[in-house]
Amino acid sequence: MKKVAVIMGSDSDLPVVKEAITTLKEFGIPVEAHVMSAHRTPAAAAEFAKNAASNGFGVIIAAAGKAAHLAGVLAGHTTLPVIGIPIKSSTLDGLDALLATVQMPMGIPVATVAIDGAGNAAILAAQMLALSDEGLAQQLLDRKKKMEEGVKAKDAKLQEAVAAL
């Protein structure tokens, strides 16, 4: 199975990004996490992205706040899918990171999840890998079924509460 790289712009992003790492591990997807900066270590970020496919990666997840150019820098140096996680920071509540991550030029796509949406980034990465892995595809279907059952159980409980009013 291909690996997923989780690259964060700062170690301060780990409290958000850990949800992506744990979700990927729940699916049995090999994951590596690194700190790289689009601005402070641009050569290292570019080198990582250039070699990611040959190093066994299938998807790159990039998390960054504020200017949030990390996902775009990585996407500019690879043909692998890149998923951006805009990180909420003390300035502009993450809107700056969201706009920097989602506004990519033609030819350099970055799939972008919600601000601090690490869990969805992991699920999207799993869905991408599941295109060529039936076992992983089944795990995703099972997860959706479990979510559906959870909503139905909540609705049944609500119906009981409403009937008792």
Short mmCIF file of N, CA and C in Angstrom, two decimals:
data_model
loop_
_atom_site.label_atom_id
_atom_site.label_comp_id
_atom_site.label_asym_id
_atom_site.label_seq_id
_atom_site.Cartn_x
_atom_site.Cartn_y
_atom_site.Cartn_z
N MET A 1 0.84 -1.18 0.00
CA MET A 1 0.00 0.00 0.00
C MET A 1 0.88 1.24 0.00
N LYS A 2 0.46 2.23 -0.76
CA LYS A 2 1.18 3.50 -0.78
C LYS A 2 1.09 4.19 0.57
N LYS A 3 2.10 4.99 0.90
CA LYS A 3 2.14 5.76 2.14
C LYS A 3 1.48 7.12 1.91
N VAL A 4 1.11 7.75 3.02
CA VAL A 4 0.65 9.13 2.99
C VAL A 4 1.64 9.96 3.78
N ALA A 5 2.06 11.07 3.21
CA ALA A 5 2.93 12.01 3.91
C ALA A 5 2.06 13.09 4.53
N VAL A 6 2.31 13.37 5.79
CA VAL A 6 1.65 14.47 6.47
C VAL A 6 2.73 15.49 6.80
N ILE A 7 2.69 16.60 6.09
CA ILE A 7 3.71 17.63 6.24
C ILE A 7 3.06 18.83 6.90
N MET A 8 3.67 19.29 7.98
CA MET A 8 3.13 20.47 8.66
C MET A 8 4.17 21.58 8.65
N GLY A 9 3.67 22.78 8.56
CA GLY A 9 4.56 23.93 8.50
C GLY A 9 5.28 24.22 9.79
N SER A 10 4.72 23.76 10.90
CA SER A 10 5.32 23.98 12.21
C SER A 10 4.89 22.85 13.14
N ASP A 11 5.72 22.56 14.12
CA ASP A 11 5.33 21.54 15.09
C ASP A 11 4.13 21.98 15.92
N SER A 12 3.84 23.27 15.92
CA SER A 12 2.65 23.76 16.64
C SER A 12 1.36 23.32 15.94
N ASP A 13 1.45 22.79 14.73
CA ASP A 13 0.28 22.30 14.01
C ASP A 13 -0.11 20.88 14.43
N LEU A 14 0.76 20.21 15.18
CA LEU A 14 0.51 18.81 15.54
C LEU A 14 -0.80 18.58 16.28
N PRO A 15 -1.23 19.43 17.21
CA PRO A 15 -2.51 19.16 17.87
C PRO A 15 -3.69 19.01 16.90
N VAL A 16 -3.66 19.72 15.79
CA VAL A 16 -4.70 19.58 14.77
C VAL A 16 -4.40 18.38 13.88
N VAL A 17 -3.17 18.27 13.44
CA VAL A 17 -2.77 17.27 12.44
C VAL A 17 -2.81 15.85 12.98
N LYS A 18 -2.70 15.69 14.29
CA LYS A 18 -2.68 14.33 14.85
C LYS A 18 -3.95 13.56 14.50
N GLU A 19 -5.08 14.24 14.30
CA GLU A 19 -6.30 13.54 13.90
C GLU A 19 -6.13 12.89 12.53
N ALA A 20 -5.43 13.52 11.62
CA ALA A 20 -5.16 12.91 10.32
C ALA A 20 -4.27 11.67 10.49
N ILE A 21 -3.26 11.79 11.31
CA ILE A 21 -2.33 10.68 11.50
C ILE A 21 -3.05 9.49 12.13
N THR A 22 -3.83 9.73 13.17
CA THR A 22 -4.52 8.61 13.82
C THR A 22 -5.58 8.01 12.92
N THR A 23 -6.27 8.82 12.13
CA THR A 23 -7.28 8.29 11.21
C THR A 23 -6.63 7.43 10.14
N LEU A 24 -5.53 7.88 9.59
CA LEU A 24 -4.82 7.08 8.58
C LEU A 24 -4.37 5.75 9.18
N LYS A 25 -3.87 5.78 10.39
CA LYS A 25 -3.43 4.55 11.06
C LYS A 25 -4.61 3.61 11.32
N GLU A 26 -5.78 4.16 11.65
CA GLU A 26 -6.98 3.33 11.83
C GLU A 26 -7.32 2.55 10.57
N PHE A 27 -7.05 3.13 9.41
CA PHE A 27 -7.29 2.46 8.13
C PHE A 27 -6.14 1.53 7.75
N GLY A 28 -5.07 1.51 8.54
CA GLY A 28 -3.92 0.68 8.22
C GLY A 28 -3.04 1.28 7.14
N ILE A 29 -3.14 2.57 6.94
CA ILE A 29 -2.35 3.25 5.91
C ILE A 29 -1.03 3.71 6.52
N PRO A 30 0.09 3.33 5.92
CA PRO A 30 1.38 3.80 6.43
C PRO A 30 1.47 5.32 6.29
N VAL A 31 1.94 5.97 7.33
CA VAL A 31 2.01 7.43 7.33
C VAL A 31 3.35 7.89 7.88
N GLU A 32 3.86 8.93 7.27
CA GLU A 32 5.05 9.62 7.78
C GLU A 32 4.69 11.07 7.99
N ALA A 33 5.17 11.66 9.07
CA ALA A 33 4.92 13.07 9.36
C ALA A 33 6.25 13.81 9.46
N HIS A 34 6.26 15.02 8.90
CA HIS A 34 7.47 15.85 8.92
C HIS A 34 7.08 17.31 9.08
N VAL A 35 8.01 18.10 9.60
CA VAL A 35 7.87 19.56 9.63
C VAL A 35 8.74 20.12 8.53
N MET A 36 8.10 20.88 7.64
CA MET A 36 8.81 21.59 6.57
C MET A 36 8.10 22.91 6.35
N SER A 37 8.84 23.90 5.99
CA SER A 37 8.26 25.22 5.79
C SER A 37 8.43 25.66 4.34
N ALA A 38 7.35 26.16 3.78
CA ALA A 38 7.42 26.70 2.42
C ALA A 38 8.33 27.92 2.36
N HIS A 39 8.48 28.61 3.49
CA HIS A 39 9.25 29.85 3.51
C HIS A 39 10.64 29.69 4.13
N ARG A 40 10.74 28.84 5.15
CA ARG A 40 12.03 28.70 5.84
C ARG A 40 12.87 27.53 5.34
N THR A 41 12.22 26.52 4.76
CA THR A 41 12.96 25.38 4.18
C THR A 41 12.38 25.03 2.80
N PRO A 42 12.32 26.00 1.90
CA PRO A 42 11.68 25.73 0.61
C PRO A 42 12.40 24.66 -0.21
N ALA A 43 13.70 24.59 -0.13
CA ALA A 43 14.44 23.59 -0.90
C ALA A 43 14.13 22.18 -0.37
N ALA A 44 14.06 22.03 0.94
CA ALA A 44 13.74 20.72 1.52
C ALA A 44 12.33 20.30 1.15
N ALA A 45 11.39 21.23 1.18
CA ALA A 45 10.00 20.92 0.81
C ALA A 45 9.93 20.50 -0.66
N ALA A 46 10.61 21.24 -1.52
CA ALA A 46 10.61 20.91 -2.94
C ALA A 46 11.25 19.55 -3.18
N GLU A 47 12.36 19.28 -2.52
CA GLU A 47 13.06 18.00 -2.68
C GLU A 47 12.18 16.84 -2.21
N PHE A 48 11.51 17.02 -1.08
CA PHE A 48 10.63 15.98 -0.58
C PHE A 48 9.53 15.68 -1.61
N ALA A 49 8.89 16.71 -2.11
CA ALA A 49 7.80 16.54 -3.08
C ALA A 49 8.28 15.89 -4.37
N LYS A 50 9.44 16.31 -4.86
CA LYS A 50 9.98 15.75 -6.10
C LYS A 50 10.20 14.24 -5.99
N ASN A 51 10.59 13.78 -4.81
CA ASN A 51 10.92 12.37 -4.60
C ASN A 51 9.82 11.56 -3.94
N ALA A 52 8.70 12.19 -3.63
CA ALA A 52 7.65 11.51 -2.86
C ALA A 52 7.13 10.26 -3.57
N ALA A 53 6.83 10.34 -4.84
CA ALA A 53 6.28 9.17 -5.56
C ALA A 53 7.29 8.03 -5.57
N SER A 54 8.54 8.33 -5.87
CA SER A 54 9.55 7.27 -5.91
C SER A 54 9.88 6.72 -4.52
N ASN A 55 9.52 7.46 -3.48
CA ASN A 55 9.72 7.00 -2.11
C ASN A 55 8.50 6.28 -1.55
N GLY A 56 7.53 5.97 -2.41
CA GLY A 56 6.40 5.14 -2.00
C GLY A 56 5.17 5.86 -1.50
N PHE A 57 5.13 7.16 -1.66
CA PHE A 57 3.96 7.91 -1.23
C PHE A 57 2.91 7.95 -2.35
N GLY A 58 1.64 7.97 -1.96
CA GLY A 58 0.55 8.07 -2.92
C GLY A 58 -0.21 9.38 -2.81
N VAL A 59 -0.14 10.00 -1.64
CA VAL A 59 -0.85 11.26 -1.36
C VAL A 59 -0.01 12.05 -0.37
N ILE A 60 -0.06 13.37 -0.51
CA ILE A 60 0.58 14.26 0.45
C ILE A 60 -0.49 15.13 1.09
N ILE A 61 -0.48 15.19 2.41
CA ILE A 61 -1.33 16.12 3.16
C ILE A 61 -0.42 17.21 3.69
N ALA A 62 -0.80 18.46 3.48
CA ALA A 62 0.02 19.59 3.92
C ALA A 62 -0.81 20.51 4.81
N ALA A 63 -0.34 20.75 6.00
CA ALA A 63 -1.05 21.61 6.96
C ALA A 63 -0.21 22.85 7.24
N ALA A 64 -0.84 24.01 7.13
CA ALA A 64 -0.13 25.25 7.41
C ALA A 64 -1.12 26.35 7.76
N GLY A 65 -0.66 27.28 8.56
CA GLY A 65 -1.46 28.43 8.95
C GLY A 65 -0.92 29.70 8.32
N LYS A 66 -1.60 30.77 8.59
CA LYS A 66 -1.26 32.12 8.12
C LYS A 66 -1.10 32.14 6.60
N ALA A 67 0.09 32.41 6.07
CA ALA A 67 0.28 32.51 4.62
C ALA A 67 0.02 31.18 3.92
N ALA A 68 0.26 30.07 4.59
CA ALA A 68 -0.13 28.71 4.16
C ALA A 68 0.22 28.38 2.71
N HIS A 69 1.46 28.59 2.35
CA HIS A 69 1.90 28.26 0.99
C HIS A 69 2.42 26.84 0.86
N LEU A 70 2.49 26.10 1.95
CA LEU A 70 3.11 24.78 1.95
C LEU A 70 2.47 23.82 0.95
N ALA A 71 1.16 23.69 0.96
CA ALA A 71 0.50 22.76 0.04
C ALA A 71 0.80 23.12 -1.41
N GLY A 72 0.77 24.39 -1.73
CA GLY A 72 1.06 24.82 -3.10
C GLY A 72 2.49 24.56 -3.52
N VAL A 73 3.42 24.79 -2.61
CA VAL A 73 4.83 24.52 -2.92
C VAL A 73 5.02 23.04 -3.18
N LEU A 74 4.44 22.20 -2.33
CA LEU A 74 4.56 20.76 -2.53
C LEU A 74 3.90 20.34 -3.84
N ALA A 75 2.70 20.85 -4.11
CA ALA A 75 1.97 20.50 -5.33
C ALA A 75 2.73 20.94 -6.58
N GLY A 76 3.47 22.02 -6.47
CA GLY A 76 4.24 22.51 -7.61
C GLY A 76 5.39 21.61 -8.00
N HIS A 77 5.75 20.68 -7.11
CA HIS A 77 6.91 19.82 -7.34
C HIS A 77 6.58 18.34 -7.43
N THR A 78 5.28 18.00 -7.58
CA THR A 78 4.90 16.59 -7.68
C THR A 78 3.63 16.46 -8.51
N THR A 79 3.40 15.26 -9.01
CA THR A 79 2.14 14.96 -9.67
C THR A 79 1.20 14.19 -8.74
N LEU A 80 1.65 13.91 -7.53
CA LEU A 80 0.79 13.24 -6.55
C LEU A 80 -0.32 14.20 -6.10
N PRO A 81 -1.46 13.66 -5.69
CA PRO A 81 -2.48 14.53 -5.12
C PRO A 81 -2.00 15.14 -3.81
N VAL A 82 -2.29 16.41 -3.64
CA VAL A 82 -1.94 17.13 -2.42
C VAL A 82 -3.24 17.64 -1.81
N ILE A 83 -3.39 17.40 -0.51
CA ILE A 83 -4.56 17.86 0.23
C ILE A 83 -4.08 18.89 1.24
N GLY A 84 -4.65 20.06 1.19
CA GLY A 84 -4.27 21.13 2.12
C GLY A 84 -5.20 21.21 3.31
N ILE A 85 -4.61 21.37 4.48
CA ILE A 85 -5.37 21.65 5.70
C ILE A 85 -5.01 23.06 6.15
N PRO A 86 -5.91 24.02 5.97
CA PRO A 86 -5.64 25.35 6.52
C PRO A 86 -5.75 25.30 8.04
N ILE A 87 -4.75 25.83 8.72
CA ILE A 87 -4.71 25.79 10.18
C ILE A 87 -5.14 27.15 10.75
N LYS A 88 -6.05 27.08 11.71
CA LYS A 88 -6.51 28.30 12.38
C LYS A 88 -5.36 28.86 13.21
N SER A 89 -5.12 30.13 13.05
CA SER A 89 -4.08 30.79 13.84
C SER A 89 -4.71 31.96 14.59
N SER A 90 -3.89 32.66 15.31
CA SER A 90 -4.39 33.78 16.11
C SER A 90 -4.85 34.95 15.24
N THR A 91 -4.38 34.98 14.00
CA THR A 91 -4.78 36.07 13.11
C THR A 91 -5.81 35.57 12.11
N LEU A 92 -6.88 36.27 11.97
CA LEU A 92 -7.93 36.04 10.97
C LEU A 92 -8.63 34.68 11.10
N ASP A 93 -8.48 34.01 12.24
CA ASP A 93 -9.16 32.74 12.52
C ASP A 93 -9.00 31.68 11.43
N GLY A 94 -7.91 31.70 10.72
CA GLY A 94 -7.65 30.69 9.70
C GLY A 94 -8.14 31.06 8.31
N LEU A 95 -8.87 32.16 8.19
CA LEU A 95 -9.35 32.56 6.86
C LEU A 95 -8.18 32.84 5.92
N ASP A 96 -7.12 33.43 6.44
CA ASP A 96 -5.93 33.69 5.62
C ASP A 96 -5.35 32.38 5.10
N ALA A 97 -5.26 31.38 5.96
CA ALA A 97 -4.72 30.08 5.55
C ALA A 97 -5.65 29.39 4.55
N LEU A 98 -6.95 29.50 4.78
CA LEU A 98 -7.91 28.89 3.86
C LEU A 98 -7.77 29.49 2.46
N LEU A 99 -7.73 30.80 2.39
CA LEU A 99 -7.62 31.45 1.08
C LEU A 99 -6.29 31.14 0.40
N ALA A 100 -5.21 31.10 1.17
CA ALA A 100 -3.90 30.79 0.59
C ALA A 100 -3.85 29.36 0.08
N THR A 101 -4.56 28.45 0.75
CA THR A 101 -4.53 27.04 0.36
C THR A 101 -5.43 26.76 -0.83
N VAL A 102 -6.57 27.40 -0.87
CA VAL A 102 -7.56 27.08 -1.90
C VAL A 102 -7.33 27.85 -3.22
N GLN A 103 -6.68 28.97 -3.18
CA GLN A 103 -6.50 29.80 -4.38
C GLN A 103 -5.23 29.44 -5.12
N MET A 104 -5.27 28.31 -5.83
CA MET A 104 -4.10 27.83 -6.55
C MET A 104 -4.21 28.15 -8.04
N PRO A 105 -3.06 28.39 -8.68
CA PRO A 105 -3.11 28.68 -10.12
C PRO A 105 -3.41 27.42 -10.94
N MET A 106 -3.90 27.63 -12.15
CA MET A 106 -4.20 26.52 -13.06
C MET A 106 -2.99 25.62 -13.22
N GLY A 107 -3.23 24.33 -13.10
CA GLY A 107 -2.17 23.34 -13.27
C GLY A 107 -1.51 22.90 -11.98
N ILE A 108 -1.81 23.57 -10.88
CA ILE A 108 -1.24 23.21 -9.58
C ILE A 108 -2.40 23.04 -8.59
N PRO A 109 -3.19 21.97 -8.76
CA PRO A 109 -4.35 21.81 -7.87
C PRO A 109 -3.96 21.36 -6.47
N VAL A 110 -4.71 21.85 -5.51
CA VAL A 110 -4.62 21.40 -4.13
C VAL A 110 -6.05 21.18 -3.65
N ALA A 111 -6.37 19.96 -3.27
CA ALA A 111 -7.67 19.70 -2.66
C ALA A 111 -7.61 20.29 -1.27
N THR A 112 -8.62 21.03 -0.89
CA THR A 112 -8.58 21.74 0.39
C THR A 112 -9.76 21.33 1.25
N VAL A 113 -9.49 20.99 2.50
CA VAL A 113 -10.54 20.67 3.46
C VAL A 113 -10.79 21.89 4.34
N ALA A 114 -11.70 21.77 5.26
CA ALA A 114 -12.06 22.87 6.14
C ALA A 114 -10.89 23.30 7.02
N ILE A 115 -10.99 24.48 7.55
CA ILE A 115 -10.01 24.96 8.53
C ILE A 115 -9.95 23.94 9.66
N ASP A 116 -8.75 23.48 9.97
CA ASP A 116 -8.49 22.46 10.98
C ASP A 116 -9.16 21.12 10.65
N GLY A 117 -9.45 20.86 9.40
CA GLY A 117 -10.17 19.65 8.98
C GLY A 117 -9.27 18.45 8.73
N ALA A 118 -8.42 18.13 9.68
CA ALA A 118 -7.45 17.05 9.50
C ALA A 118 -8.11 15.68 9.30
N GLY A 119 -9.20 15.42 10.00
CA GLY A 119 -9.87 14.13 9.86
C GLY A 119 -10.38 13.91 8.44
N ASN A 120 -10.98 14.94 7.86
CA ASN A 120 -11.46 14.83 6.48
C ASN A 120 -10.30 14.72 5.50
N ALA A 121 -9.18 15.34 5.80
CA ALA A 121 -8.01 15.20 4.92
C ALA A 121 -7.56 13.75 4.88
N ALA A 122 -7.57 13.09 6.03
CA ALA A 122 -7.17 11.68 6.09
C ALA A 122 -8.17 10.81 5.33
N ILE A 123 -9.46 11.07 5.51
CA ILE A 123 -10.47 10.27 4.80
C ILE A 123 -10.36 10.49 3.30
N LEU A 124 -10.14 11.72 2.87
CA LEU A 124 -9.98 11.99 1.44
C LEU A 124 -8.74 11.26 0.90
N ALA A 125 -7.66 11.27 1.65
CA ALA A 125 -6.45 10.54 1.23
C ALA A 125 -6.76 9.05 1.11
N ALA A 126 -7.50 8.51 2.08
CA ALA A 126 -7.88 7.10 2.04
C ALA A 126 -8.74 6.81 0.82
N GLN A 127 -9.66 7.71 0.50
CA GLN A 127 -10.51 7.51 -0.68
C GLN A 127 -9.68 7.50 -1.96
N MET A 128 -8.68 8.34 -2.02
CA MET A 128 -7.80 8.37 -3.19
C MET A 128 -7.04 7.04 -3.32
N LEU A 129 -6.50 6.55 -2.21
CA LEU A 129 -5.77 5.30 -2.24
C LEU A 129 -6.70 4.11 -2.50
N ALA A 130 -7.95 4.23 -2.07
CA ALA A 130 -8.92 3.14 -2.23
C ALA A 130 -9.31 2.91 -3.68
N LEU A 131 -8.98 3.83 -4.57
CA LEU A 131 -9.26 3.63 -5.99
C LEU A 131 -8.55 2.39 -6.53
N SER A 132 -7.46 2.01 -5.88
CA SER A 132 -6.72 0.83 -6.31
C SER A 132 -6.54 -0.19 -5.18
N ASP A 133 -7.41 -0.11 -4.16
CA ASP A 133 -7.29 -1.02 -3.02
C ASP A 133 -8.70 -1.36 -2.53
N GLU A 134 -9.19 -2.55 -2.92
CA GLU A 134 -10.56 -2.94 -2.57
C GLU A 134 -10.77 -3.08 -1.07
N GLY A 135 -9.77 -3.54 -0.34
CA GLY A 135 -9.89 -3.68 1.11
C GLY A 135 -10.09 -2.33 1.78
N LEU A 136 -9.34 -1.35 1.33
CA LEU A 136 -9.48 0.00 1.87
C LEU A 136 -10.84 0.59 1.49
N ALA A 137 -11.27 0.32 0.26
CA ALA A 137 -12.59 0.80 -0.18
C ALA A 137 -13.68 0.23 0.72
N GLN A 138 -13.55 -1.05 1.10
CA GLN A 138 -14.55 -1.67 1.99
C GLN A 138 -14.52 -1.04 3.37
N GLN A 139 -13.33 -0.73 3.87
CA GLN A 139 -13.23 -0.06 5.17
C GLN A 139 -13.96 1.28 5.15
N LEU A 140 -13.82 2.01 4.04
CA LEU A 140 -14.50 3.30 3.92
C LEU A 140 -16.01 3.11 3.88
N LEU A 141 -16.48 2.10 3.15
CA LEU A 141 -17.92 1.81 3.12
C LEU A 141 -18.43 1.44 4.51
N ASP A 142 -17.68 0.63 5.22
CA ASP A 142 -18.06 0.24 6.58
C ASP A 142 -18.15 1.46 7.49
N ARG A 143 -17.22 2.37 7.34
CA ARG A 143 -17.22 3.59 8.17
C ARG A 143 -18.46 4.43 7.88
N LYS A 144 -18.82 4.56 6.61
CA LYS A 144 -20.02 5.32 6.26
C LYS A 144 -21.28 4.65 6.82
N LYS A 145 -21.32 3.34 6.76
CA LYS A 145 -22.47 2.60 7.29
C LYS A 145 -22.59 2.84 8.80
N LYS A 146 -21.46 2.83 9.50
CA LYS A 146 -21.46 3.08 10.94
C LYS A 146 -21.96 4.49 11.25
N MET A 147 -21.55 5.47 10.44
CA MET A 147 -22.03 6.84 10.63
C MET A 147 -23.55 6.90 10.41
N GLU A 148 -24.02 6.21 9.38
CA GLU A 148 -25.45 6.18 9.09
C GLU A 148 -26.23 5.57 10.25
N GLU A 149 -25.74 4.48 10.78
CA GLU A 149 -26.40 3.83 11.91
C GLU A 149 -26.42 4.75 13.13
N GLY A 150 -25.36 5.50 13.33
CA GLY A 150 -25.30 6.45 14.45
C GLY A 150 -26.35 7.53 14.33
N VAL A 151 -26.54 8.05 13.12
CA VAL A 151 -27.55 9.09 12.91
C VAL A 151 -28.95 8.51 13.12
N LYS A 152 -29.20 7.30 12.62
CA LYS A 152 -30.51 6.67 12.81
C LYS A 152 -30.79 6.45 14.30
N ALA A 153 -29.80 6.05 15.07
CA ALA A 153 -29.98 5.85 16.50
C ALA A 153 -30.31 7.17 17.20
N LYS A 154 -29.65 8.24 16.79
CA LYS A 154 -29.93 9.56 17.37
C LYS A 154 -31.35 10.00 17.02
N ASP A 155 -31.77 9.73 15.78
CA ASP A 155 -33.13 10.10 15.39
C ASP A 155 -34.17 9.30 16.20
N ALA A 156 -33.92 8.03 16.40
CA ALA A 156 -34.85 7.21 17.19
C ALA A 156 -34.96 7.76 18.61
N LYS A 157 -33.83 8.15 19.18
CA LYS A 157 -33.84 8.72 20.53
C LYS A 157 -34.60 10.04 20.55
N LEU A 158 -34.42 10.84 19.52
CA LEU A 158 -35.14 12.10 19.42
C LEU A 158 -36.64 11.86 19.31
N GLN A 159 -37.03 10.87 18.51
CA GLN A 159 -38.46 10.57 18.35
C GLN A 159 -39.08 10.18 19.68
N GLU A 160 -38.36 9.41 20.50
CA GLU A 160 -38.84 9.04 21.82
C GLU A 160 -39.01 10.27 22.70
N ALA A 161 -38.04 11.17 22.65
CA ALA A 161 -38.09 12.39 23.47
C ALA A 161 -39.24 13.28 23.04
N VAL A 162 -39.47 13.41 21.73
CA VAL A 162 -40.56 14.25 21.22
C VAL A 162 -41.91 13.64 21.59
N ALA A 163 -42.03 12.33 21.50
CA ALA A 163 -43.29 11.67 21.85
C ALA A 163 -43.63 11.84 23.32
N ALA A 164 -42.61 11.95 24.16
CA ALA A 164 -42.81 12.10 25.60
C ALA A 164 -43.17 13.53 26.00
N LEU A 165 -43.07 14.46 25.08
CA LEU A 165 -43.37 15.88 25.41
C LEU A 165 -44.86 16.11 25.56
#
